[in-house]
Amino acid sequence: MTGRVADKVALITGAARGQGRSHALRLAEEGADIIAVDRCRDYDIADYPMATEADLAETAALVKATGRRIVTARVDVRDAAELKTAIDNGVGQLGRLDIVSANAGVCVIQSWDEVTTQTWQDTIDTNLTGVWNTITGAVPHLIAAGGGSIVCTSSNAGFKGLPFLAPYSAAKHGLVGLTKTMANELAPHKIRLNLVVPTAVATPMVTQTTRLADLLEKHPDQIAVFQNALGVELLDPVDISHAVVYLASDESRYVTGMELTVDAGSLIR
Ligand SMILES: NC(=O)c1ccc[n+]([C@@H]2O[C@H](COP(=O)([O-])OP(=O)(O)OC[C@H]3O[C@@H](n4cnc5c(N)ncnc54)[C@H](O)[C@@H]3O)[C@@H](O)[C@H]2O)c1
């Protein structure tokens, strides 16, 4: 098998649609087998739907069409025990684990005085604790494989104070500390950790809600901070997948503890 991640096994959370599906497909096209997990259930806090089991099945069909194997599990990354079982089961079936894309996330756009305790908790639990659960569930398998690459999905909101995203921005900033700390701790095991940092991407998280547009209409003074230097409003999921494939592959074998921005210049603003 040829490919940039040939015969490796990749775990992807939030893989039923959007960026996670795109990462699964690109990694499979480059020769990896896939363990795909997704919650496939809506949140009370979010005004847009999460993925469905049919979405996860479609990801599986698309990966299989590349000729690679895939194991799917309907799991919430907030449940460390269930996630660990799913990872162990996937590794049991596919034989090893080399790559992790900690990608699952939820984003609720609200001004600070609209944020409820539930929004705060669900967002931190999924976008920060869920990544911790993913890393800790995966690392024993990466150690067993002799090393590996973990790519955590942050956001431009993880590096600047995007308005109306307080819990989300806090969680995504938290990933920076988590990734850099674990990159130090796990370096002796030849495990690398990096962040991929997208600006807005055309996925249901953005396309199936109008909350940001509504808030910006009321607060036009906040529009500028959302604008990308390159002028584009929404990236394609595959733009982020190209960065994930690079960070997952041995092409980046000496890159660790870094953030790879795919942000159309959002952060130079
Ligand atoms: N879309 C954007 O503009 C954008 C920008 C920067 C960063 N991000 C980040 O990219 C990642 C992927 O998001 P996306 O754009 O593909 O959005 P998306 O909503 O299409 O995909 C997110 C996926 O995660 C799943 N998910 C949500 N909570 C989960 C949980 N607790 N356990 C397991 N699965 C869960 C959803 O069902 C969905 O399939 C997220 O971490 C998001 O925060 C998105």
CSV table of C-alpha atoms and ligand atoms in Angstrom, one decimal:
chain,number,residue,atom,x,y,z
A,1,MET,CA,0.0,0.0,0.0
A,2,THR,CA,1.3,3.4,-0.9
A,3,GLY,CA,0.2,6.7,0.6
A,4,ARG,CA,1.4,9.3,3.1
A,5,VAL,CA,0.0,7.3,6.1
A,6,ALA,CA,0.0,3.9,4.5
A,7,ASP,CA,-1.1,1.0,6.8
A,8,LYS,CA,-1.5,3.3,9.8
A,9,VAL,CA,-4.7,3.3,11.9
A,10,ALA,CA,-6.3,6.7,12.7
A,11,LEU,CA,-8.9,7.5,15.4
A,12,ILE,CA,-11.2,10.4,14.5
A,13,THR,CA,-13.8,11.8,16.9
A,14,GLY,CA,-16.8,13.7,15.5
A,15,ALA,CA,-16.3,11.7,12.3
A,16,ALA,CA,-19.9,11.4,11.1
A,17,ARG,CA,-19.8,14.6,9.0
A,18,GLY,CA,-18.1,17.9,8.5
A,19,GLN,CA,-14.4,18.1,9.1
A,20,GLY,CA,-14.2,14.8,10.9
A,21,ARG,CA,-15.6,12.9,7.9
A,22,SER,CA,-13.3,14.8,5.6
A,23,HIS,CA,-10.3,13.9,7.8
A,24,ALA,CA,-11.4,10.2,7.8
A,25,LEU,CA,-11.7,10.2,4.0
A,26,ARG,CA,-8.4,12.0,3.3
A,27,LEU,CA,-6.5,9.8,5.8
A,28,ALA,CA,-8.1,6.7,4.2
A,29,GLU,CA,-7.2,7.9,0.7
A,30,GLU,CA,-3.6,8.1,2.0
A,31,GLY,CA,-3.7,4.5,3.2
A,32,ALA,CA,-5.0,4.5,6.8
A,33,ASP,CA,-7.6,2.4,8.4
A,34,ILE,CA,-10.1,4.4,10.5
A,35,ILE,CA,-11.8,4.2,13.9
A,36,ALA,CA,-14.6,6.7,13.6
A,37,VAL,CA,-16.6,7.9,16.7
A,38,ASP,CA,-19.5,10.3,17.0
A,39,ARG,CA,-22.2,11.1,19.5
A,40,CYS,CA,-24.9,11.1,16.8
A,41,ARG,CA,-27.3,12.9,19.1
A,42,ASP,CA,-28.5,16.5,19.5
A,43,TYR,CA,-27.7,18.7,22.5
A,44,ASP,CA,-30.4,20.8,24.3
A,45,ILE,CA,-28.0,23.8,24.2
A,46,ALA,CA,-27.4,23.9,20.5
A,47,ASP,CA,-29.6,25.5,17.9
A,48,TYR,CA,-28.3,23.3,15.1
A,49,PRO,CA,-28.5,19.5,14.8
A,50,MET,CA,-25.6,17.2,15.5
A,51,ALA,CA,-24.8,14.3,13.1
A,52,THR,CA,-27.0,11.3,12.9
A,53,GLU,CA,-26.3,7.5,12.8
A,54,ALA,CA,-27.0,7.7,9.0
A,55,ASP,CA,-24.3,10.3,8.7
A,56,LEU,CA,-21.8,8.0,10.5
A,57,ALA,CA,-22.9,5.1,8.2
A,58,GLU,CA,-22.2,7.4,5.2
A,59,THR,CA,-18.7,8.1,6.5
A,60,ALA,CA,-18.2,4.4,6.8
A,61,ALA,CA,-19.4,3.8,3.2
A,62,LEU,CA,-17.2,6.5,1.9
A,63,VAL,CA,-14.1,5.2,3.7
A,64,LYS,CA,-14.8,1.6,2.5
A,65,ALA,CA,-15.0,2.9,-1.1
A,66,THR,CA,-11.4,3.9,-0.8
A,67,GLY,CA,-10.5,0.3,-0.1
A,68,ARG,CA,-9.6,0.9,3.6
A,69,ARG,CA,-11.2,-0.6,6.7
A,70,ILE,CA,-13.3,1.3,9.2
A,71,VAL,CA,-14.8,0.6,12.6
A,72,THR,CA,-17.5,3.0,13.9
A,73,ALA,CA,-18.9,3.6,17.3
A,74,ARG,CA,-21.7,5.8,18.6
A,75,VAL,CA,-19.9,7.4,21.6
A,76,ASP,CA,-20.0,10.7,23.4
A,77,VAL,CA,-16.4,11.9,24.0
A,78,ARG,CA,-17.5,13.2,27.4
A,79,ASP,CA,-17.9,9.6,28.6
A,80,ALA,CA,-14.3,8.6,29.2
A,81,ALA,CA,-15.1,4.9,30.0
A,82,GLU,CA,-17.3,4.4,26.9
A,83,LEU,CA,-14.8,6.2,24.7
A,84,LYS,CA,-12.0,4.0,26.0
A,85,THR,CA,-14.0,0.9,25.3
A,86,ALA,CA,-14.7,2.1,21.7
A,87,ILE,CA,-11.0,2.9,21.2
A,88,ASP,CA,-9.9,-0.5,22.6
A,89,ASN,CA,-12.5,-2.3,20.4
A,90,GLY,CA,-11.3,-0.4,17.3
A,91,VAL,CA,-7.7,-1.2,18.0
A,92,GLY,CA,-8.7,-4.8,18.7
A,93,GLN,CA,-10.2,-5.1,15.2
A,94,LEU,CA,-7.7,-3.0,13.3
A,95,GLY,CA,-4.6,-4.1,15.1
A,96,ARG,CA,-2.9,-0.9,16.2
A,97,LEU,CA,-3.3,2.9,16.6
A,98,ASP,CA,-0.9,5.5,15.1
A,99,ILE,CA,-2.9,8.7,14.5
A,100,VAL,CA,-5.6,10.6,16.6
A,101,SER,CA,-7.7,13.5,15.3
A,102,ALA,CA,-9.5,14.9,18.4
A,103,ASN,CA,-12.0,16.8,16.3
A,104,ALA,CA,-15.5,16.4,18.0
A,105,GLY,CA,-16.9,19.7,19.1
A,106,VAL,CA,-20.0,21.8,19.7
A,107,CYS,CA,-20.3,25.6,19.3
A,108,VAL,CA,-23.1,27.7,20.7
A,109,ILE,CA,-23.1,31.3,19.8
A,110,GLN,CA,-24.5,33.5,22.5
A,111,SER,CA,-23.6,36.9,24.1
A,112,TRP,CA,-22.1,36.5,27.5
A,113,ASP,CA,-25.3,37.3,29.3
A,114,GLU,CA,-27.2,34.6,27.4
A,115,VAL,CA,-24.7,31.8,28.3
A,116,THR,CA,-26.4,29.3,30.6
A,117,THR,CA,-24.7,27.0,33.1
A,118,GLN,CA,-25.6,24.1,30.8
A,119,THR,CA,-24.0,25.8,27.7
A,120,TRP,CA,-20.8,26.5,29.7
A,121,GLN,CA,-20.6,22.9,31.0
A,122,ASP,CA,-21.5,21.0,27.8
A,123,THR,CA,-19.1,23.1,25.8
A,124,ILE,CA,-16.2,22.7,28.2
A,125,ASP,CA,-17.0,19.0,28.7
A,126,THR,CA,-17.0,18.3,25.0
A,127,ASN,CA,-14.4,20.7,23.6
A,128,LEU,CA,-11.8,20.4,26.3
A,129,THR,CA,-12.5,17.4,28.6
A,130,GLY,CA,-13.6,15.4,25.6
A,131,VAL,CA,-10.2,15.9,24.0
A,132,TRP,CA,-8.5,15.0,27.3
A,133,ASN,CA,-10.6,11.8,27.3
A,134,THR,CA,-9.6,11.1,23.7
A,135,ILE,CA,-5.9,11.6,24.4
A,136,THR,CA,-5.8,9.5,27.5
A,137,GLY,CA,-7.8,6.7,25.9
A,138,ALA,CA,-5.5,6.6,22.9
A,139,VAL,CA,-2.1,7.1,24.3
A,140,PRO,CA,-1.5,3.5,25.7
A,141,HIS,CA,-2.1,2.2,22.2
A,142,LEU,CA,0.2,4.8,20.6
A,143,ILE,CA,2.9,3.8,23.1
A,144,ALA,CA,2.4,0.2,22.2
A,145,ALA,CA,2.8,1.2,18.5
A,146,GLY,CA,6.1,2.8,19.3
A,147,GLY,CA,4.9,6.4,18.8
A,148,GLY,CA,2.3,8.4,16.9
A,149,SER,CA,0.7,11.7,16.1
A,150,ILE,CA,-2.2,13.4,17.9
A,151,VAL,CA,-3.9,16.4,16.2
A,152,CYS,CA,-6.2,18.5,18.3
A,153,THR,CA,-8.7,20.7,16.6
A,154,SER,CA,-8.6,24.2,18.1
A,155,SER,CA,-10.0,27.3,16.3
A,156,ASN,CA,-9.1,30.9,15.6
A,157,ALA,CA,-11.3,31.3,18.7
A,158,GLY,CA,-8.6,29.4,20.6
A,159,PHE,CA,-6.1,32.2,19.9
A,160,LYS,CA,-8.2,35.4,19.9
A,161,GLY,CA,-11.2,36.7,21.8
A,162,LEU,CA,-14.0,36.1,19.2
A,163,PRO,CA,-17.1,37.8,20.7
A,164,PHE,CA,-20.2,35.7,21.5
A,165,LEU,CA,-18.2,32.5,21.9
A,166,ALA,CA,-17.0,32.7,25.6
A,167,PRO,CA,-17.3,29.0,26.6
A,168,TYR,CA,-16.1,27.8,23.2
A,169,SER,CA,-13.2,30.2,23.1
A,170,ALA,CA,-12.2,29.2,26.7
A,171,ALA,CA,-12.2,25.5,25.8
A,172,LYS,CA,-10.3,26.1,22.5
A,173,HIS,CA,-7.7,28.2,24.3
A,174,GLY,CA,-7.5,25.4,26.9
A,175,LEU,CA,-6.5,22.9,24.1
A,176,VAL,CA,-3.4,25.0,23.5
A,177,GLY,CA,-2.1,24.4,27.0
A,178,LEU,CA,-3.2,20.7,27.0
A,179,THR,CA,-1.5,20.0,23.6
A,180,LYS,CA,1.8,21.7,24.5
A,181,THR,CA,2.0,20.1,27.9
A,182,MET,CA,1.3,16.6,26.6
A,183,ALA,CA,3.7,17.2,23.7
A,184,ASN,CA,6.5,17.6,26.3
A,185,GLU,CA,5.3,14.7,28.4
A,186,LEU,CA,4.8,12.2,25.6
A,187,ALA,CA,7.9,13.1,23.5
A,188,PRO,CA,9.9,10.3,25.2
A,189,HIS,CA,7.4,7.9,23.7
A,190,LYS,CA,7.8,9.5,20.2
A,191,ILE,CA,4.3,10.7,20.4
A,192,ARG,CA,3.8,14.2,18.8
A,193,LEU,CA,0.9,16.5,19.6
A,194,ASN,CA,-0.1,19.5,17.4
A,195,LEU,CA,-3.0,21.8,17.0
A,196,VAL,CA,-4.9,22.5,13.8
A,197,VAL,CA,-6.4,26.0,13.9
A,198,PRO,CA,-9.2,26.6,11.4
A,199,THR,CA,-11.1,29.8,10.8
A,200,ALA,CA,-14.8,29.4,9.9
A,201,VAL,CA,-15.5,26.2,7.8
A,202,ALA,CA,-18.5,25.3,5.8
A,203,THR,CA,-20.0,22.7,8.0
A,204,PRO,CA,-23.4,22.4,9.8
A,205,MET,CA,-21.9,24.0,12.9
A,206,VAL,CA,-21.8,27.3,10.9
A,207,THR,CA,-24.2,26.8,8.0
A,208,GLN,CA,-27.2,25.6,10.0
A,209,THR,CA,-27.4,28.5,12.5
A,210,THR,CA,-27.9,32.2,12.0
A,211,ARG,CA,-27.1,33.2,15.5
A,212,LEU,CA,-23.8,34.9,14.6
A,213,ALA,CA,-25.3,36.8,11.7
A,214,ASP,CA,-28.2,37.9,14.0
A,215,LEU,CA,-25.8,39.1,16.8
A,216,LEU,CA,-23.5,40.9,14.3
A,217,GLU,CA,-26.5,42.7,12.9
A,218,LYS,CA,-27.1,44.1,16.4
A,219,HIS,CA,-23.4,44.7,17.0
A,220,PRO,CA,-21.8,45.8,13.7
A,221,ASP,CA,-18.8,47.1,15.6
A,222,GLN,CA,-17.8,43.4,16.2
A,223,ILE,CA,-17.7,42.4,12.5
A,224,ALA,CA,-14.1,43.2,11.9
A,225,VAL,CA,-12.7,40.7,14.3
A,226,PHE,CA,-14.3,37.9,12.3
A,227,GLN,CA,-12.9,38.9,9.0
A,228,ASN,CA,-10.1,36.9,7.4
A,229,ALA,CA,-7.2,38.7,5.7
A,230,LEU,CA,-7.6,36.6,2.5
A,231,GLY,CA,-11.2,37.7,2.2
A,232,VAL,CA,-12.8,34.2,2.1
A,233,GLU,CA,-15.7,33.7,4.6
A,234,LEU,CA,-15.9,29.9,4.8
A,235,LEU,CA,-13.2,27.3,4.1
A,236,ASP,CA,-13.9,23.8,2.8
A,237,PRO,CA,-13.5,21.0,5.3
A,238,VAL,CA,-10.8,19.5,3.1
A,239,ASP,CA,-8.6,22.6,3.5
A,240,ILE,CA,-8.3,21.5,7.2
A,241,SER,CA,-7.9,17.8,6.3
A,242,HIS,CA,-4.8,18.7,4.2
A,243,ALA,CA,-3.2,20.1,7.4
A,244,VAL,CA,-4.3,17.1,9.4
A,245,VAL,CA,-2.8,14.6,6.9
A,246,TYR,CA,0.5,16.5,7.1
A,247,LEU,CA,0.6,16.5,10.9
A,248,ALA,CA,-0.5,12.9,10.9
A,249,SER,CA,2.2,11.8,8.5
A,250,ASP,CA,5.9,11.3,8.9
A,251,GLU,CA,6.5,14.4,6.8
A,252,SER,CA,6.0,16.3,10.1
A,253,ARG,CA,8.0,13.8,12.2
A,254,TYR,CA,10.0,16.5,14.0
A,255,VAL,CA,7.0,18.9,14.4
A,256,THR,CA,5.5,18.8,17.9
A,257,GLY,CA,3.8,21.2,20.3
A,258,MET,CA,2.9,23.6,17.4
A,259,GLU,CA,-0.2,25.2,16.0
A,260,LEU,CA,-0.9,24.9,12.2
A,261,THR,CA,-3.2,27.7,11.3
A,262,VAL,CA,-5.5,27.2,8.3
A,263,ASP,CA,-7.2,30.5,9.0
A,264,ALA,CA,-7.0,32.6,5.8
A,265,GLY,CA,-5.1,35.1,7.8
A,266,SER,CA,-7.7,35.5,10.6
A,267,LEU,CA,-5.0,35.6,13.3
A,268,ILE,CA,-2.8,38.3,11.7
A,269,ARG,CA,-5.8,40.7,12.0
B,1,LIG,N1,-17.0,24.9,11.4
B,1,LIG,C1,-16.2,25.9,11.9
B,1,LIG,O1,-16.3,27.1,11.5
B,1,LIG,C2,-15.0,25.6,12.8
B,1,LIG,C3,-14.0,26.5,12.9
B,1,LIG,C4,-12.9,26.2,13.8
B,1,LIG,C5,-12.9,25.1,14.5
B,1,LIG,N2,-13.9,24.2,14.3
B,1,LIG,C6,-13.9,22.9,15.1
B,1,LIG,O2,-13.8,21.9,14.2
B,1,LIG,C7,-14.3,20.7,14.7
B,1,LIG,C8,-15.2,20.0,13.8
B,1,LIG,O3,-16.4,20.7,13.6
B,1,LIG,P1,-17.2,20.8,12.3
B,1,LIG,O4,-16.9,22.2,11.7
B,1,LIG,O5,-16.9,19.6,11.4
B,1,LIG,O6,-18.7,20.8,12.8
B,1,LIG,P2,-19.8,19.7,12.7
B,1,LIG,O7,-20.9,20.2,13.7
B,1,LIG,O8,-20.2,19.4,11.3
B,1,LIG,O9,-19.1,18.4,13.3
B,1,LIG,C9,-18.9,18.2,14.7
B,1,LIG,C10,-19.1,16.7,14.9
B,1,LIG,O10,-18.9,16.4,16.3
B,1,LIG,C11,-19.9,15.5,16.7
B,1,LIG,N3,-20.0,15.7,18.2
B,1,LIG,C12,-20.4,16.8,18.9
B,1,LIG,N4,-20.3,16.6,20.2
B,1,LIG,C13,-19.8,15.4,20.4
B,1,LIG,C14,-19.5,14.6,21.5
B,1,LIG,N5,-19.7,15.1,22.8
B,1,LIG,N6,-19.0,13.3,21.3
B,1,LIG,C15,-18.9,12.8,20.1
B,1,LIG,N7,-19.1,13.5,19.0
B,1,LIG,C16,-19.6,14.8,19.1
B,1,LIG,C17,-21.2,16.0,16.0
B,1,LIG,O11,-22.2,15.0,16.0
B,1,LIG,C18,-20.6,16.3,14.6
B,1,LIG,O12,-20.6,15.1,13.8
B,1,LIG,C19,-14.9,21.1,16.1
B,1,LIG,O13,-14.0,20.8,17.1
B,1,LIG,C20,-15.1,22.5,15.9
B,1,LIG,O14,-15.1,23.2,17.1
B,1,LIG,C21,-15.0,24.4,13.5
